[in-house]
Every structure is written in structure tokens, then in C-alpha cells.
XYZ file of C-alpha atoms in Angstrom:
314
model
C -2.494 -56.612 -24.998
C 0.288 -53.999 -26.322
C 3.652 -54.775 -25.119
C 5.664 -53.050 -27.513
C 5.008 -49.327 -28.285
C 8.034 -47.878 -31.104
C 7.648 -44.236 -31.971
C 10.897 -43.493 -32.585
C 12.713 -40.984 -35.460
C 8.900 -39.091 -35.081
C 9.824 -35.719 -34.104
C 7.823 -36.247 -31.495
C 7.719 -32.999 -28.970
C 5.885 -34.919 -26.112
C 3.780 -37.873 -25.448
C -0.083 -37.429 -26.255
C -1.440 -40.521 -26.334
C -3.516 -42.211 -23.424
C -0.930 -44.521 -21.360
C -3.701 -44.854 -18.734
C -5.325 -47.861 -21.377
C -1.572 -49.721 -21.909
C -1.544 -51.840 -18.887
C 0.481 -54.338 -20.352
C 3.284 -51.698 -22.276
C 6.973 -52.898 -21.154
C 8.807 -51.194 -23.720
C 8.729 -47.574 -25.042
C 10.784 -46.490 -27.945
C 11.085 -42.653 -28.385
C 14.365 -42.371 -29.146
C 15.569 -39.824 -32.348
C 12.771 -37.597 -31.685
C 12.610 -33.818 -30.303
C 11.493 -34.654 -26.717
C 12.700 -32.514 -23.881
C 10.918 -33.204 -21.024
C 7.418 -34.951 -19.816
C 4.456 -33.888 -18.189
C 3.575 -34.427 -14.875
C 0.895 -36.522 -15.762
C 2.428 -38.492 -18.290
C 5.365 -39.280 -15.563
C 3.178 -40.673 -13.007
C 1.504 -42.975 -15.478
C 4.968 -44.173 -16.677
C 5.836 -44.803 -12.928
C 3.194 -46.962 -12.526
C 3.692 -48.937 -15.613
C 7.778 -49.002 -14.480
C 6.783 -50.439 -10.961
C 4.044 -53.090 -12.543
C 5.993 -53.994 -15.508
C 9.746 -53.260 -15.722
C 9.026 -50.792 -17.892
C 11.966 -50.240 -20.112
C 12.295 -46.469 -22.194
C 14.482 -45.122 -24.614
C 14.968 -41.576 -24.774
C 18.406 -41.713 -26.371
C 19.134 -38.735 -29.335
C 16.817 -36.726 -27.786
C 18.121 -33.361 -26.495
C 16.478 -32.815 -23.189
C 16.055 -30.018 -21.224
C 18.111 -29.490 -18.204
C 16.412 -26.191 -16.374
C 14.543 -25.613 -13.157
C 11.142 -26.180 -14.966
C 12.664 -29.808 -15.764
C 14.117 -30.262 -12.926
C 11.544 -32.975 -11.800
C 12.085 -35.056 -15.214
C 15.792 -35.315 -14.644
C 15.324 -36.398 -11.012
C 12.799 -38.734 -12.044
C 15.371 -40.617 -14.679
C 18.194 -40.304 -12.215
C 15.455 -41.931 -10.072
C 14.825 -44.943 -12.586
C 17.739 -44.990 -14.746
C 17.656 -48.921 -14.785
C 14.443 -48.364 -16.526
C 16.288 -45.957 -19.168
C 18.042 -47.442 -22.256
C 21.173 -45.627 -23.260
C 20.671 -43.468 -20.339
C 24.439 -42.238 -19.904
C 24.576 -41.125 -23.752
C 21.207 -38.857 -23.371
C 22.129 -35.387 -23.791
C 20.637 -32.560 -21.612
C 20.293 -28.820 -22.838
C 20.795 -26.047 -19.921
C 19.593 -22.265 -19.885
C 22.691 -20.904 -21.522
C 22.569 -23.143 -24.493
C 25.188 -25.676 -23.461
C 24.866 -29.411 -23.679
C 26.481 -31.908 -21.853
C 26.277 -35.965 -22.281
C 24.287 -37.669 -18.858
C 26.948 -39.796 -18.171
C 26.673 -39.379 -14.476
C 22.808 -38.194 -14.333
C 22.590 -38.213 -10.360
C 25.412 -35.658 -10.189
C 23.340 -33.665 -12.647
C 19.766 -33.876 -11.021
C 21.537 -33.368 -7.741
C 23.218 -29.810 -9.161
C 20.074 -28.885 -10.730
C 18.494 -29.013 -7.167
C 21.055 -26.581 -5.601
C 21.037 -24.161 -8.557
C 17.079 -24.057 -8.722
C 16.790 -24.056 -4.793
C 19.174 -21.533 -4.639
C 16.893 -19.586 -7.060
C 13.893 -20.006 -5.559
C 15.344 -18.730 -2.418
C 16.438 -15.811 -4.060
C 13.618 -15.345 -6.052
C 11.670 -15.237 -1.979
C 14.003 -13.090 -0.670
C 13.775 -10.463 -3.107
C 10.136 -10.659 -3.544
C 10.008 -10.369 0.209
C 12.263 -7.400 -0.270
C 10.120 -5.853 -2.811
C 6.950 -6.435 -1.212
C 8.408 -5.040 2.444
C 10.043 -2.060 0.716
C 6.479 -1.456 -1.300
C 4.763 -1.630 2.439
C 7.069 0.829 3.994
C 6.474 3.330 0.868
C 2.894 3.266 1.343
C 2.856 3.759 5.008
C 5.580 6.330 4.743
C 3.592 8.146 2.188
C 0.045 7.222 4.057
C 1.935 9.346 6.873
C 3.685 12.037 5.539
C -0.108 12.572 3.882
C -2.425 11.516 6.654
C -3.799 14.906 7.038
C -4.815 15.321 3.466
C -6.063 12.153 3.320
C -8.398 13.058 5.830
C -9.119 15.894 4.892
C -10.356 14.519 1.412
C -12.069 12.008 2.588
C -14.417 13.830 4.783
C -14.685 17.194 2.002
C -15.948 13.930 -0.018
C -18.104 12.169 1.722
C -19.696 15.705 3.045
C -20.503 16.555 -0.538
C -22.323 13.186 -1.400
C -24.065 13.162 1.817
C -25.100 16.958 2.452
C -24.361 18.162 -0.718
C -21.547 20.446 0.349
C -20.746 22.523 -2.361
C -17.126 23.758 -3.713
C -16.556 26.768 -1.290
C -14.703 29.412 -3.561
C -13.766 31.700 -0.787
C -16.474 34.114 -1.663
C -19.425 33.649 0.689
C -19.386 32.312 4.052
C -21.667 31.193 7.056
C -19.435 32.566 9.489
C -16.647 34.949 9.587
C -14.473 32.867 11.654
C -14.777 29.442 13.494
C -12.955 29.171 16.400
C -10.899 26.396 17.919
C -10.491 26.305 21.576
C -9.860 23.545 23.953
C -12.811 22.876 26.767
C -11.111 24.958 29.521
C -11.085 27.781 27.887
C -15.131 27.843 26.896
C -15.442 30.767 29.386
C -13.139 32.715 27.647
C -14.960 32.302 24.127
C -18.153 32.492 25.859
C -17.702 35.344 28.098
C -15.493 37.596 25.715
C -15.253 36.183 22.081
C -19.503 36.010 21.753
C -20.059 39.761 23.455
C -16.862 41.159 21.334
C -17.300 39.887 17.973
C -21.003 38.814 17.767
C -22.600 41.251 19.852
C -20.425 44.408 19.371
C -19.176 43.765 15.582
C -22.053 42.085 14.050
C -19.522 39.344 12.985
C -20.666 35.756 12.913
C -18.600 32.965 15.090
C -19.048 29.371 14.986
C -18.766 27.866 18.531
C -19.165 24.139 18.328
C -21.115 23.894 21.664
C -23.547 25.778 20.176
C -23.100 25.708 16.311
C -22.349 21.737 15.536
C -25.112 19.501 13.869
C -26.617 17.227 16.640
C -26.281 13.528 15.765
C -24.084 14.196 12.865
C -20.206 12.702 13.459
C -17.862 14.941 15.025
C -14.853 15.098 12.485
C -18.165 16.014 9.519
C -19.015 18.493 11.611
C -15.284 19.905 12.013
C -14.684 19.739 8.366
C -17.946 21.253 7.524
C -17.692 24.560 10.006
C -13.870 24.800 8.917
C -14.992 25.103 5.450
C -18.175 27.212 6.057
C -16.170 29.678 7.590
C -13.616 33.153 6.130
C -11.095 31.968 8.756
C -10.006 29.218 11.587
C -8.746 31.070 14.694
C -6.491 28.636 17.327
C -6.952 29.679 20.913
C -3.214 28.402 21.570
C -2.986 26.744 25.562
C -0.830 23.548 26.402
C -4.548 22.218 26.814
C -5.668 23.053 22.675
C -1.898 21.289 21.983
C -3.021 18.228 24.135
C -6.807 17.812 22.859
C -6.729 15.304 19.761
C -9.335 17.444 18.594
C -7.719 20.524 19.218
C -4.926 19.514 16.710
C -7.617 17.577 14.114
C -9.072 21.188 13.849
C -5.340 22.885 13.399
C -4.370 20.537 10.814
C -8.025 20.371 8.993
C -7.928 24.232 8.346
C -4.109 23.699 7.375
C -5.974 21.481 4.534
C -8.513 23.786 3.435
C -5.861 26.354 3.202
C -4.019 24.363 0.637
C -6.951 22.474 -1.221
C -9.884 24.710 -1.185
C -8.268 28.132 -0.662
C -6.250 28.196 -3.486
C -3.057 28.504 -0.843
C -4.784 31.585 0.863
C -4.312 30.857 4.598
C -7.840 30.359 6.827
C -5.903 29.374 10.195
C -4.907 32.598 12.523
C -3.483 31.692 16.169
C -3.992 33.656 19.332
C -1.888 32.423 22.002
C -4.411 32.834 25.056
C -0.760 31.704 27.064
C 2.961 32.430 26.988
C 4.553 29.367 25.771
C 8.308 28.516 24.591
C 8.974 27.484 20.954
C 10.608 24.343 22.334
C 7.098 23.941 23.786
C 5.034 23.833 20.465
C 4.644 20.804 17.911
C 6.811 21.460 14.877
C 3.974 21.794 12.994
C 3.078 25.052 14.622
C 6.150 25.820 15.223
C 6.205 26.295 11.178
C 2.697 27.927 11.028
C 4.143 30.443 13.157
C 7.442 31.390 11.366
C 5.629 31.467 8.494
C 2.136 33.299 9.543
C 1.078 36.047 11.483
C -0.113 35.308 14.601
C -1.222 37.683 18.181
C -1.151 37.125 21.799
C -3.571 37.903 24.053
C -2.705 40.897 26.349
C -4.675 40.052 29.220
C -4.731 43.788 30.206
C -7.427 46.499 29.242
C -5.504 48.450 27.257
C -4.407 45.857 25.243
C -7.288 44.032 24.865
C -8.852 47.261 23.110
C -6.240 46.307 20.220
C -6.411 42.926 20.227
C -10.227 42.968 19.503
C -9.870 44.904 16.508
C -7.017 43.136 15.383
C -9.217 40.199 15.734
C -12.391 41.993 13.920
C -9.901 43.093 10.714
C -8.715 39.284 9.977
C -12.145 38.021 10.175
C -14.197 41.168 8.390
């Protein structure tokens, strides 16, 4: 049985030989050779031969490596230095090129374990940084953009599924569709149908009576918004309330910017007197921006507000 393994003044870089088979090995010379660290592997199997046989090794004029990566091998000959010949003249290599002589080896393993803790702490923190920062970039940018977002996504999958085509602002199915909340139906009912539809010739869509049965609500938003010359707001504290109220606001917003070339499709009437403090910001800036009418609730006026009405949707 091999005892006696001498491999020194080699050039060896590492061990690659089986030391599973030398059961018997109690001495390993690999000193004068280019070694700077061991394997994992190779290290338990040298344990085991250390704690069975005494296993003595020389590693001396060697330059090893002392870095985070080797960080293990140093501990692991601080750990057994009994077992290492010449151990306080082995010479250890760090990052920035220096080398220093071993002479006090548990000193050394025990700095490399701060330093490379240290690092790998750091190395957390700022990848938790990174990652967090990356997180709150995409929501903030998820939210500044929500509307669009939505607003692609069901222009898209309306086109694969009905095949929607590209409106270019030339033909229309209706002149305007029109946005109300559900307490006001009587008023679109009762004076919007008979005014526009039945006096004008002008086509609305209602979506009481105009959505697709069966087909999701928000398609069917998205689809009469596009599908029609204009979006006209029936502006109440109820219509700035109703999630759906402001999902049809913001939807012809969209279609203003992505599919009207910037030519604006949303008109408001305000059916009610209302404060600026009381309006969303976001309509707040439609309306400093936009035209807009209120309803006169009067005879007279109302005679002026119709065709003001008929003239943005003709």
C-alpha cells in the first residue's frame, strides 16, 4: 500500500489524481510547485486521510492564494496546521498582489473571515438595494402608465379577437359615445336619444342599449370609445365616483393620444355645477386645456346647447 506520495518541484497547479484509492498515504510532498489553493473535493478526501492516518503535507514554496474564494483552504490549514510541514514559512498571495509569510495562519484565516463577511454583506445589501430600487421603478412607471397600459392591452387583444381594425379617424359607427353615470340614464334617454338621434340623424352609442351581450365590459368600453368621432362625459359627482365612469374618461384620454394622432375624442358637459377643488386633477387638466359646456337647464339655453352638442359630434 502507498505511504509515501513526492510530487514536489512539478509545477503542479492542483491535485488531479484519485486520493479516494490511497488509503494508506501518510505523507504528501507538494512542496516547490505552483499550487494555490485545493478543491473542495480534494480537501475532504485529505481530511479523511489526516484523521485516519496523521496525514502529514508539505505545501512549503508554494505561493497560495489568500482571497475570499480561498478562504475555506486557509481555514482548513489553520484548522490542521500540525498536519502541515513548514506551515509558518508558506506564503499567501492577497487580491492586491501582496504577499505575506503564514507565520501566524489563524490570525490570517480569522481576517480573511471578517473581510469576506464583510463583503458578502455588502455585496446583500446593495443587491437588495438594487433589486428594491429596480421594484419601485417599475411600479412607479407601471403607475404613472397604468392607463396606457390598459389601454393597449385591450386595443390588442380586441384586434386578435374581433379583428378590430386601425381606426384612422375617418369613418365611424357612431358620432359620439356617451359616458354617463346610472342616475343620469333618464337624462340620456329622455333628451340625448330624441335630440341627437331622432332630430339630427346623428348616431349615439348608449351602452344599455349599444354594448355586446356576453362580451367583457372594459372590451366593450374600448371598442365603442374607438368606434366612435367623439367621447362626451356627462360630468356629476356620481360619473366622478363610478370606477367605470373614470375607466371611460381615461380610455378616450388614450385613444386621443394613441389612435388619434393627438386629436382630442373626449368633450365634457357638466350636467352639475361643481368647484374645481371638487374635480380629480386629471380633469381638472382636461378642462384647462379643452373646451368643455354646461348644461343650462333652462329652455332657452338648452336650444344652444343642443347645437353646440350636434357641431362637435357632426
Amino acid at each position: 500500500m502507498l505511504e509515501k506520495i513526492n510530487l514536489s518541484n512539478n509545477a503542479l497547479l492542483d491535485i488531479t489524481f484519485d486520493a479516494s484509492s490511497l488509503k494508506a498515504l501518510m505523507s504528501l510532498d507538494l512542496s516547490s510547485n505552483r499550487i494555490s489553493m485545493f478543491k473542495k473535493n480534494i480537501i475532504a478526501l485529505l481530511t479523511t486521510l489526516i484523521k485516519t492516518n496523521n496525514l502529514t503535507i508539505d505545501l512549503s514554496l508554494n505561493v497560495l492564494q489568500c482571497t475570499c474564494n480561498s478562504e475555506y483552504f486557509i481555514k482548513w490549514i489553520a484548522d490542521n496546521s500540525r498536519n502541515f510541514l513548514y506551515s509558518k514559512t508558506y506564503k499567501c498571495k492577497f487580491d492586491n498582489g501582496s504577499v505575506i509569510v503564514l507565520e501566524q495562519i489563524d490570525k490570517i484565516a480569522l481576517l480573511l473571515h471578517r473581510e469576506c463577511t464583510s463583503h458578502t454583506a455588502l455585496i446583500i445589501c446593495i443587491s437588495v438595494a438594487i433589486s428594491t430600487a429596480c421594484i419601485f421603478l417599475v411600479f412607479g412607471l407601471v403607475y404613472r402608465y397604468h392607463w396606457r397600459i390598459r389601454y393597449m392591452y385591450y386595443m390588442t387583444k380586441s384586434r386578435f379577437t374581433q379583428n378590430m381594425p386601425l381606426n384612422t379617424g375617418i369613418d365611424h359607427t357612431y358620432n359620439a359615445f356617451i359616458s354617463y353615470a346610472d342616475t343620469d340614464k333618464d337624462f340620456v334617454i329622455n333628451e340625448w336619444i330624441p335630440q341627437i338621434e331622432n332630430n339630427s340623424n346623428q348616431k349615439l352609442c348608449i351602452h344599455q342599449r349599444d354594448f355586446v351581450p356576453g362580451e367583457e365590459i372594459n372590451h366593450n368600453i374600448t371598442r365603442s370609445i374607438h368606434e366612435s368621432k367623439k367621447t362626451i362625459c356627462i360630468i356629476t359627482k356620481d360619473f366622478l365616483d363610478s370606477h367605470f365612469c373614470m375607466f371611460e374618461f381615461n380610455m378616450a384620454r388614450m385613444e386621443s393620444i394613441y389612435s388619434r394622432n393627438g386629436q382630442s375624442v373626449l368633450f365634457l358637459v357638466f350636467y352639475e355645477q361643481m368647484l374645481p377643488k371638487e374635480l380629480p386633477l386629471i380633469v381638472l387638466e382636461h378642462v384647462q386645456q379643452q373646451s368643455y359646456i354646461e348644461y343650462p337647464h333652462d329652455e332657452q339655453g338648452n336650444v344652444v346647447f343642443w347645437e353646440k352638442i350636434r357641431q362637435v359630434i357632426g
